[in-house]
Short mmCIF file of C-alpha atoms in Angstrom, two decimals:
data_model
loop_
_atom_site.label_atom_id
_atom_site.label_comp_id
_atom_site.label_asym_id
_atom_site.label_seq_id
_atom_site.Cartn_x
_atom_site.Cartn_y
_atom_site.Cartn_z
CA UNK A 1 -32.33 -9.00 -35.04
CA UNK A 2 -29.87 -12.04 -34.40
CA UNK A 3 -31.69 -14.75 -32.67
CA UNK A 4 -30.15 -17.20 -30.11
CA UNK A 5 -31.75 -20.62 -29.79
CA UNK A 6 -32.96 -21.34 -26.13
CA UNK A 7 -32.58 -24.65 -24.28
CA UNK A 8 -34.40 -26.12 -21.65
CA UNK A 9 -32.27 -24.94 -19.04
CA UNK A 10 -32.74 -21.23 -19.85
CA UNK A 11 -36.50 -21.35 -18.99
CA UNK A 12 -37.46 -21.69 -15.45
CA UNK A 13 -41.27 -23.31 -14.79
CA UNK A 14 -43.34 -20.83 -12.57
CA UNK A 15 -40.93 -18.05 -13.03
CA UNK A 16 -41.65 -15.16 -15.21
CA UNK A 17 -39.43 -14.70 -18.51
CA UNK A 18 -36.93 -12.34 -18.34
CA UNK A 19 -37.11 -11.56 -22.18
CA UNK A 20 -39.51 -12.14 -24.99
CA UNK A 21 -39.61 -15.46 -26.90
CA UNK A 22 -39.92 -15.78 -30.46
CA UNK A 23 -39.91 -18.55 -33.06
CA UNK A 24 -37.55 -19.09 -35.85
CA UNK A 25 -38.78 -16.32 -38.22
CA UNK A 26 -39.02 -13.63 -35.17
CA UNK A 27 -42.72 -14.14 -34.52
CA UNK A 28 -43.37 -13.03 -31.12
CA UNK A 29 -44.55 -16.52 -29.03
CA UNK A 30 -44.44 -15.54 -25.53
CA UNK A 31 -44.17 -12.05 -24.20
CA UNK A 32 -41.62 -10.77 -21.31
CA UNK A 33 -43.11 -11.44 -18.07
CA UNK A 34 -45.39 -14.71 -19.29
CA UNK A 35 -44.86 -17.64 -16.88
CA UNK A 36 -44.54 -21.18 -17.95
CA UNK A 37 -46.36 -23.10 -15.62
CA UNK A 38 -46.71 -26.72 -16.87
CA UNK A 39 -44.44 -29.43 -18.46
CA UNK A 40 -46.78 -29.84 -21.71
CA UNK A 41 -46.24 -26.25 -22.62
CA UNK A 42 -42.66 -26.53 -21.94
CA UNK A 43 -42.45 -29.46 -24.24
CA UNK A 44 -44.74 -27.82 -27.06
CA UNK A 45 -42.42 -24.89 -26.88
CA UNK A 46 -39.15 -26.95 -27.25
CA UNK A 47 -40.38 -28.78 -30.21
CA UNK A 48 -41.23 -25.92 -31.80
CA UNK A 49 -38.14 -24.29 -31.22
CA UNK A 50 -37.77 -21.09 -29.14
CA UNK A 51 -35.19 -18.29 -29.69
CA UNK A 52 -34.63 -14.60 -27.95
CA UNK A 53 -33.13 -11.67 -29.45
CA UNK A 54 -29.21 -11.81 -28.60
CA UNK A 55 -28.95 -8.17 -27.55
CA UNK A 56 -32.12 -8.54 -25.77
CA UNK A 57 -30.62 -11.36 -23.95
CA UNK A 58 -27.14 -9.56 -23.03
CA UNK A 59 -29.06 -6.57 -21.72
CA UNK A 60 -31.03 -8.31 -19.37
CA UNK A 61 -27.53 -10.30 -18.33
CA UNK A 62 -25.94 -7.18 -17.84
CA UNK A 63 -28.58 -5.55 -15.61
CA UNK A 64 -28.50 -8.97 -13.63
CA UNK A 65 -24.67 -8.68 -13.05
CA UNK A 66 -23.39 -7.44 -9.61
CA UNK A 67 -22.47 -4.09 -9.57
CA UNK A 68 -18.78 -3.33 -9.00
CA UNK A 69 -17.88 -0.18 -7.12
CA UNK A 70 -15.68 2.34 -8.54
CA UNK A 71 -12.22 1.10 -8.59
CA UNK A 72 -9.97 2.81 -6.24
CA UNK A 73 -6.44 4.65 -6.95
CA UNK A 74 -3.56 2.96 -5.78
CA UNK A 75 -2.89 5.94 -3.69
CA UNK A 76 -6.11 5.55 -1.95
CA UNK A 77 -5.41 2.01 -1.34
CA UNK A 78 -2.35 2.98 0.31
CA UNK A 79 -4.15 5.39 2.65
CA UNK A 80 -6.80 2.48 3.13
CA UNK A 81 -3.84 0.55 4.79
CA UNK A 82 -3.08 2.99 7.34
CA UNK A 83 -7.10 3.19 8.26
CA UNK A 84 -7.34 -0.54 8.31
CA UNK A 85 -4.26 -1.01 10.72
CA UNK A 86 -5.50 1.72 13.20
CA UNK A 87 -8.85 0.14 13.23
CA UNK A 88 -7.18 -3.36 13.75
CA UNK A 89 -4.87 -1.89 16.40
CA UNK A 90 -7.72 -0.13 18.24
CA UNK A 91 -9.59 -3.52 18.47
CA UNK A 92 -6.52 -5.25 20.63
CA UNK A 93 -6.64 -7.22 22.42
CA UNK A 94 -10.28 -8.66 22.44
CA UNK A 95 -10.47 -8.93 18.71
CA UNK A 96 -11.12 -12.66 17.86
CA UNK A 97 -10.72 -11.73 13.89
CA UNK A 98 -7.49 -9.87 14.27
CA UNK A 99 -4.96 -12.94 13.38
CA UNK A 100 -7.07 -13.22 9.99
CA UNK A 101 -7.46 -9.55 9.51
CA UNK A 102 -3.84 -8.62 10.00
CA UNK A 103 -2.80 -11.35 7.64
CA UNK A 104 -5.21 -9.90 5.11
CA UNK A 105 -3.59 -6.55 5.84
CA UNK A 106 0.12 -8.01 5.42
CA UNK A 107 -0.98 -9.55 1.97
CA UNK A 108 -2.60 -6.32 0.45
CA UNK A 109 0.67 -4.46 1.57
CA UNK A 110 3.00 -6.67 -0.23
CA UNK A 111 0.32 -6.84 -3.45
CA UNK A 112 0.70 -2.98 -3.31
CA UNK A 113 4.32 -2.87 -3.38
CA UNK A 114 4.80 -5.23 -6.20
CA UNK A 115 2.17 -3.28 -8.14
CA UNK A 116 4.14 -0.35 -8.09
CA UNK A 117 7.29 0.02 -6.10
CA UNK A 118 8.10 3.40 -7.27
CA UNK A 119 4.59 5.18 -6.04
CA UNK A 120 5.15 3.11 -3.01
CA UNK A 121 8.29 4.66 -2.09
CA UNK A 122 7.07 8.30 -3.18
CA UNK A 123 4.28 7.96 -0.87
CA UNK A 124 6.81 6.90 1.96
CA UNK A 125 9.20 9.58 1.27
CA UNK A 126 6.50 12.45 0.73
CA UNK A 127 4.35 11.89 3.68
CA UNK A 128 1.70 13.88 4.78
CA UNK A 129 3.41 16.55 7.19
CA UNK A 130 -0.23 17.53 8.75
CA UNK A 131 -1.10 14.27 9.93
CA UNK A 132 1.04 13.65 13.13
CA UNK A 133 -1.37 12.10 15.30
CA UNK A 134 -1.56 9.10 12.65
CA UNK A 135 2.18 8.91 12.83
CA UNK A 136 2.08 5.82 14.87
CA UNK A 137 0.17 3.76 12.08
CA UNK A 138 1.65 5.42 9.18
CA UNK A 139 5.11 4.75 10.11
CA UNK A 140 4.55 1.04 10.77
CA UNK A 141 2.79 0.85 7.16
CA UNK A 142 6.06 2.52 5.47
CA UNK A 143 8.35 0.31 7.71
CA UNK A 144 6.67 -2.44 6.67
CA UNK A 145 7.13 -1.17 2.90
CA UNK A 146 10.77 -0.69 3.33
CA UNK A 147 11.21 -4.10 4.98
CA UNK A 148 8.99 -6.05 2.03
CA UNK A 149 11.67 -4.23 -0.57
CA UNK A 150 14.51 -5.01 1.46
CA UNK A 151 13.68 -8.85 1.84
CA UNK A 152 12.97 -9.10 -1.60
CA UNK A 153 16.10 -7.62 -2.60
CA UNK A 154 18.11 -9.85 -0.15
CA UNK A 155 16.10 -13.06 -1.81
CA UNK A 156 14.13 -14.03 1.44
CA UNK A 157 11.47 -16.62 0.73
CA UNK A 158 7.98 -15.56 0.61
CA UNK A 159 6.98 -17.11 4.13
CA UNK A 160 9.89 -14.80 5.62
CA UNK A 161 8.77 -11.65 3.69
CA UNK A 162 5.01 -12.40 5.22
CA UNK A 163 6.45 -12.74 8.78
CA UNK A 164 8.62 -9.64 8.67
CA UNK A 165 5.51 -7.60 6.96
CA UNK A 166 3.30 -8.57 9.81
CA UNK A 167 6.37 -7.92 12.81
CA UNK A 168 6.50 -4.43 11.06
CA UNK A 169 2.77 -3.68 11.09
CA UNK A 170 2.53 -4.51 14.97
CA UNK A 171 6.08 -3.95 16.34
CA UNK A 172 4.37 -0.97 17.82
CA UNK A 173 0.80 -1.93 18.76
CA UNK A 174 1.10 -0.95 22.27
CA UNK A 175 2.55 2.70 21.72
CA UNK A 176 0.68 3.49 18.01
CA UNK A 177 -1.33 6.39 19.82
CA UNK A 178 1.53 7.58 21.79
CA UNK A 179 3.59 7.82 18.89
CA UNK A 180 1.26 10.21 17.33
CA UNK A 181 1.06 12.43 20.29
CA UNK A 182 4.83 12.53 20.33
CA UNK A 183 5.50 13.23 16.70
CA UNK A 184 2.77 16.10 17.11
CA UNK A 185 3.85 17.87 20.10
CA UNK A 186 6.37 20.70 20.18
CA UNK A 187 8.47 19.87 23.22
CA UNK A 188 10.85 16.81 24.25
CA UNK A 189 9.95 13.07 25.20
CA UNK A 190 8.34 13.30 28.59
CA UNK A 191 10.04 10.70 31.44
CA UNK A 192 6.42 9.03 31.20
CA UNK A 193 6.49 8.66 27.70
CA UNK A 194 10.16 7.37 27.64
CA UNK A 195 9.07 4.53 30.04
CA UNK A 196 6.50 3.44 27.75
CA UNK A 197 9.00 3.30 24.75
CA UNK A 198 11.32 1.52 26.68
CA UNK A 199 8.93 -1.64 27.60
CA UNK A 200 6.89 -1.36 24.29
CA UNK A 201 8.45 -4.51 22.48
CA UNK A 202 7.29 -6.39 25.37
CA UNK A 203 4.42 -4.98 25.79
CA UNK A 204 3.26 -5.29 22.15
CA UNK A 205 4.18 -8.86 21.68
CA UNK A 206 2.25 -9.65 24.89
CA UNK A 207 -0.72 -7.71 23.37
CA UNK A 208 -0.77 -9.76 20.19
CA UNK A 209 -0.37 -12.96 22.12
CA UNK A 210 -3.58 -12.34 24.00
CA UNK A 211 -5.27 -11.52 20.36
CA UNK A 212 -4.41 -14.87 19.61
CA UNK A 213 -0.98 -14.74 17.61
CA UNK A 214 1.01 -17.68 18.13
CA UNK A 215 3.97 -17.38 15.38
CA UNK A 216 6.98 -17.51 17.36
CA UNK A 217 9.34 -15.62 15.00
CA UNK A 218 6.90 -13.00 14.66
CA UNK A 219 6.42 -12.27 18.14
CA UNK A 220 10.36 -12.60 19.00
CA UNK A 221 10.88 -10.05 16.09
CA UNK A 222 9.03 -7.72 17.84
CA UNK A 223 10.60 -8.20 21.47
CA UNK A 224 13.89 -7.89 19.66
CA UNK A 225 13.34 -5.02 17.17
CA UNK A 226 15.18 -2.31 19.83
CA UNK A 227 18.13 -4.78 21.02
CA UNK A 228 21.62 -4.40 19.22
CA UNK A 229 24.41 -6.70 19.17
CA UNK A 230 26.61 -4.83 21.60
CA UNK A 231 23.89 -5.22 24.17
CA UNK A 232 23.11 -1.89 24.44
CA UNK A 233 19.59 -2.11 23.14
CA UNK A 234 16.28 -2.56 25.02
CA UNK A 235 14.42 -4.13 26.77
CA UNK A 236 16.80 -6.84 27.44
CA UNK A 237 20.10 -5.88 26.35
CA UNK A 238 20.68 -8.85 24.30
CA UNK A 239 23.82 -9.52 22.36
CA UNK A 240 22.40 -12.49 19.95
CA UNK A 241 19.71 -10.70 17.56
CA UNK A 242 17.47 -12.76 15.35
CA UNK A 243 18.03 -11.54 11.83
CA UNK A 244 14.40 -10.78 11.37
CA UNK A 245 14.59 -8.32 14.47
CA UNK A 246 17.52 -6.76 12.52
CA UNK A 247 15.91 -6.07 9.83
CA UNK A 248 12.99 -4.80 11.46
CA UNK A 249 15.16 -2.12 13.79
CA UNK A 250 16.88 -0.82 10.78
CA UNK A 251 13.82 -0.24 8.70
CA UNK A 252 12.21 1.27 11.53
CA UNK A 253 15.16 3.66 12.34
CA UNK A 254 15.41 4.58 9.02
CA UNK A 255 11.72 5.39 8.41
CA UNK A 256 11.66 7.36 11.58
CA UNK A 257 14.71 9.53 10.69
CA UNK A 258 12.96 10.78 7.30
CA UNK A 259 9.53 11.18 8.82
CA UNK A 260 8.51 14.59 10.09
CA UNK A 261 7.85 15.93 13.39
CA UNK A 262 6.17 18.93 15.03
CA UNK A 263 9.67 19.49 16.95
CA UNK A 264 12.16 18.71 13.97
CA UNK A 265 12.21 18.83 10.10
CA UNK A 266 12.72 15.35 8.66
CA UNK A 267 16.41 14.02 7.94
CA UNK A 268 16.72 13.46 4.00
CA UNK A 269 16.86 10.10 2.68
CA UNK A 270 20.59 10.77 1.59
CA UNK A 271 21.91 11.61 4.94
CA UNK A 272 19.81 8.75 6.87
CA UNK A 273 20.99 6.20 4.34
CA UNK A 274 24.84 7.41 4.89
CA UNK A 275 24.41 7.05 8.77
CA UNK A 276 22.71 3.89 8.52
CA UNK A 277 25.35 2.52 5.98
CA UNK A 278 28.17 3.67 8.88
CA UNK A 279 26.32 2.23 11.77
CA UNK A 280 25.94 -0.89 10.23
CA UNK A 281 29.42 -0.74 8.68
CA UNK A 282 28.29 -1.69 5.39
CA UNK A 283 26.43 -4.75 6.16
CA UNK A 284 24.09 -6.32 3.70
CA UNK A 285 20.96 -4.75 5.26
CA UNK A 286 22.14 -1.29 5.17
CA UNK A 287 23.29 -2.05 1.21
CA UNK A 288 19.94 -3.32 0.66
CA UNK A 289 18.21 -0.07 1.90
CA UNK A 290 20.53 2.13 -0.54
CA UNK A 291 20.23 -0.43 -3.43
CA UNK A 292 16.41 -0.55 -3.09
CA UNK A 293 15.85 3.19 -2.59
CA UNK A 294 18.56 4.35 -5.09
CA UNK A 295 20.69 7.66 -4.58
CA UNK A 296 17.70 9.80 -5.47
CA UNK A 297 14.35 7.84 -4.47
CA UNK A 298 10.89 8.55 -6.02
CA UNK A 299 9.70 11.89 -3.97
CA UNK A 300 13.19 13.63 -3.83
CA UNK A 301 13.00 17.01 -5.03
CA UNK A 302 16.16 17.60 -6.99
CA UNK A 303 18.00 20.12 -9.10
CA UNK A 304 18.60 19.58 -12.86
CA UNK A 305 21.58 21.05 -14.96
CA UNK A 306 18.98 22.53 -16.87
CA UNK A 307 18.14 24.74 -13.93
CA UNK A 308 14.73 23.06 -13.59
CA UNK A 309 13.63 21.88 -10.69
CA UNK A 310 12.09 18.26 -10.46
CA UNK A 311 10.51 15.49 -8.64
CA UNK A 312 11.96 12.00 -9.05
CA UNK A 313 9.40 9.75 -10.19
CA UNK A 314 11.20 6.35 -10.75
CA UNK A 315 14.29 4.76 -10.04
CA UNK A 316 16.41 4.30 -12.96
CA UNK A 317 18.71 1.54 -14.27
CA UNK A 318 21.53 3.43 -12.49
CA UNK A 319 20.94 4.56 -8.83
CA UNK A 320 22.23 8.31 -9.84
CA UNK A 321 19.74 8.45 -12.95
CA UNK A 322 16.22 8.47 -12.21
CA UNK A 323 13.25 9.65 -14.32
CA UNK A 324 11.96 13.06 -12.97
CA UNK A 325 9.46 15.22 -13.58
CA UNK A 326 10.10 18.97 -13.85
CA UNK A 327 7.98 21.06 -11.88
CA UNK A 328 9.60 24.50 -12.34
CA UNK A 329 11.03 26.13 -15.62
CA UNK A 330 14.74 26.99 -15.84
CA UNK A 331 13.95 30.53 -13.88
CA UNK A 332 12.54 28.34 -10.84
CA UNK A 333 8.85 29.40 -11.91
CA UNK A 334 6.26 26.78 -11.48
CA UNK A 335 5.03 25.01 -14.54
CA UNK A 336 1.30 23.77 -14.96
CA UNK A 337 2.46 20.85 -17.47
CA UNK A 338 5.17 18.20 -16.01
CA UNK A 339 7.50 17.27 -18.29
CA UNK A 340 9.62 13.83 -17.97
CA UNK A 341 13.42 14.33 -17.53
CA UNK A 342 15.92 11.64 -18.44
CA UNK A 343 18.65 12.45 -16.08
CA UNK A 344 21.13 9.92 -17.78
CA UNK A 345 21.11 12.97 -20.15
CA UNK A 346 23.80 15.45 -19.35
CA UNK A 347 21.35 18.31 -20.16
CA UNK A 348 19.01 17.31 -17.47
CA UNK A 349 21.41 15.34 -15.18
CA UNK A 350 21.15 16.04 -11.56
CA UNK A 351 23.30 18.34 -9.80
CA UNK A 352 22.15 18.07 -6.24
CA UNK A 353 19.21 18.01 -3.85
CA UNK A 354 16.79 20.83 -3.81
CA UNK A 355 15.58 22.21 -0.46
CA UNK A 356 12.21 21.04 0.10
CA UNK A 357 9.78 23.66 -1.14
CA UNK A 358 6.31 23.00 0.75
CA UNK A 359 4.42 25.41 -1.12
CA UNK A 360 5.88 23.88 -4.27
CA UNK A 361 5.51 20.61 -3.60
CA UNK A 362 1.85 20.70 -2.17
CA UNK A 363 1.08 21.07 -5.72
CA UNK A 364 2.77 18.14 -6.90
CA UNK A 365 0.42 15.05 -5.60
CA UNK A 366 1.39 11.82 -6.83
CA UNK A 367 -1.72 12.04 -9.27
CA UNK A 368 0.21 14.58 -11.25
CA UNK A 369 3.35 12.62 -11.54
CA UNK A 370 1.72 9.09 -12.18
CA UNK A 371 -1.66 9.86 -13.38
CA UNK A 372 -4.94 8.48 -11.52
CA UNK A 373 -3.39 5.13 -11.45
CA UNK A 374 -5.46 1.91 -10.68
CA UNK A 375 -4.11 -0.94 -9.20
CA UNK A 376 -5.59 -4.71 -10.11
CA UNK A 377 -8.00 -5.90 -7.18
CA UNK A 378 -6.59 -7.13 -4.42
CA UNK A 379 -7.53 -10.71 -3.39
#
């Protein structure tokens, strides 16, 4: 038994002792639960010297320590951001806590992107195709992610990254549910839906202003995020577009192209990037998207020189040589053991994209590739 000497501050008057109190030779003086009720008794004990079994004290402290819940995986935390955004938007405009809550969500998103950008990109590329009705919220979250990564690549300040994240999360506040309906419908956009789409930049900004948002840069980025420099955008046909709005528009369109709809299949990342680069005439923002994602971003299903099919796990030092997890053998048969392939090795070089196989990909959740990743606590 290892004894620890007690000091006066560790014994509370008129409160039951949480452990047994002993003298220097381990003799029991006061049993657990005894109440020291007088100053005279307290002074007599201190003069004599009082001790506690170190292990017993530690056990009591462990029982009294606040119980922490299970640590959520990073995948669950990404799903939680979508749930949280949906809840916050549904509370608008009469939500006095909205400004503080959306700020916290934006910071959580930035933290998650910093924790593991490859997992974040994987989840954006491999979106759940069965959840069309929640598209309005998942789209905003993944657009915000792309904006964060682009802005970091372009060396934007932390303050500007915060604003572009907030703008991306809230750009479609007035039509988030409509977007889900449109993503799940198997017919073209209706005229009444198109009318709502044309006015949603102004409507969303107005909704946020009613909820207490006063940041002029944030609100103007939303108002302008469908404007184009040639004046063909909407709703105001502007020709001078703020840089925040330009990034927001580009990330918004890019994520929309690679996202599934009931009426069409998603465009692959490579074709979307090429089209964006062409439309932007090779500008800094389209270049940032390509540099951030690489030629084969996490989530892509690719063919290897070995004959295997693999899912890209992590971007490599070179755009064309990411780390890939083989999910079939050379004959195309699914494998239960996921093998990592360095595509810089000619034997496992990427020879091209593989057509998405829903049956195969359904058996490749992120946990299989990255493990049950746990992120640090969000603050």
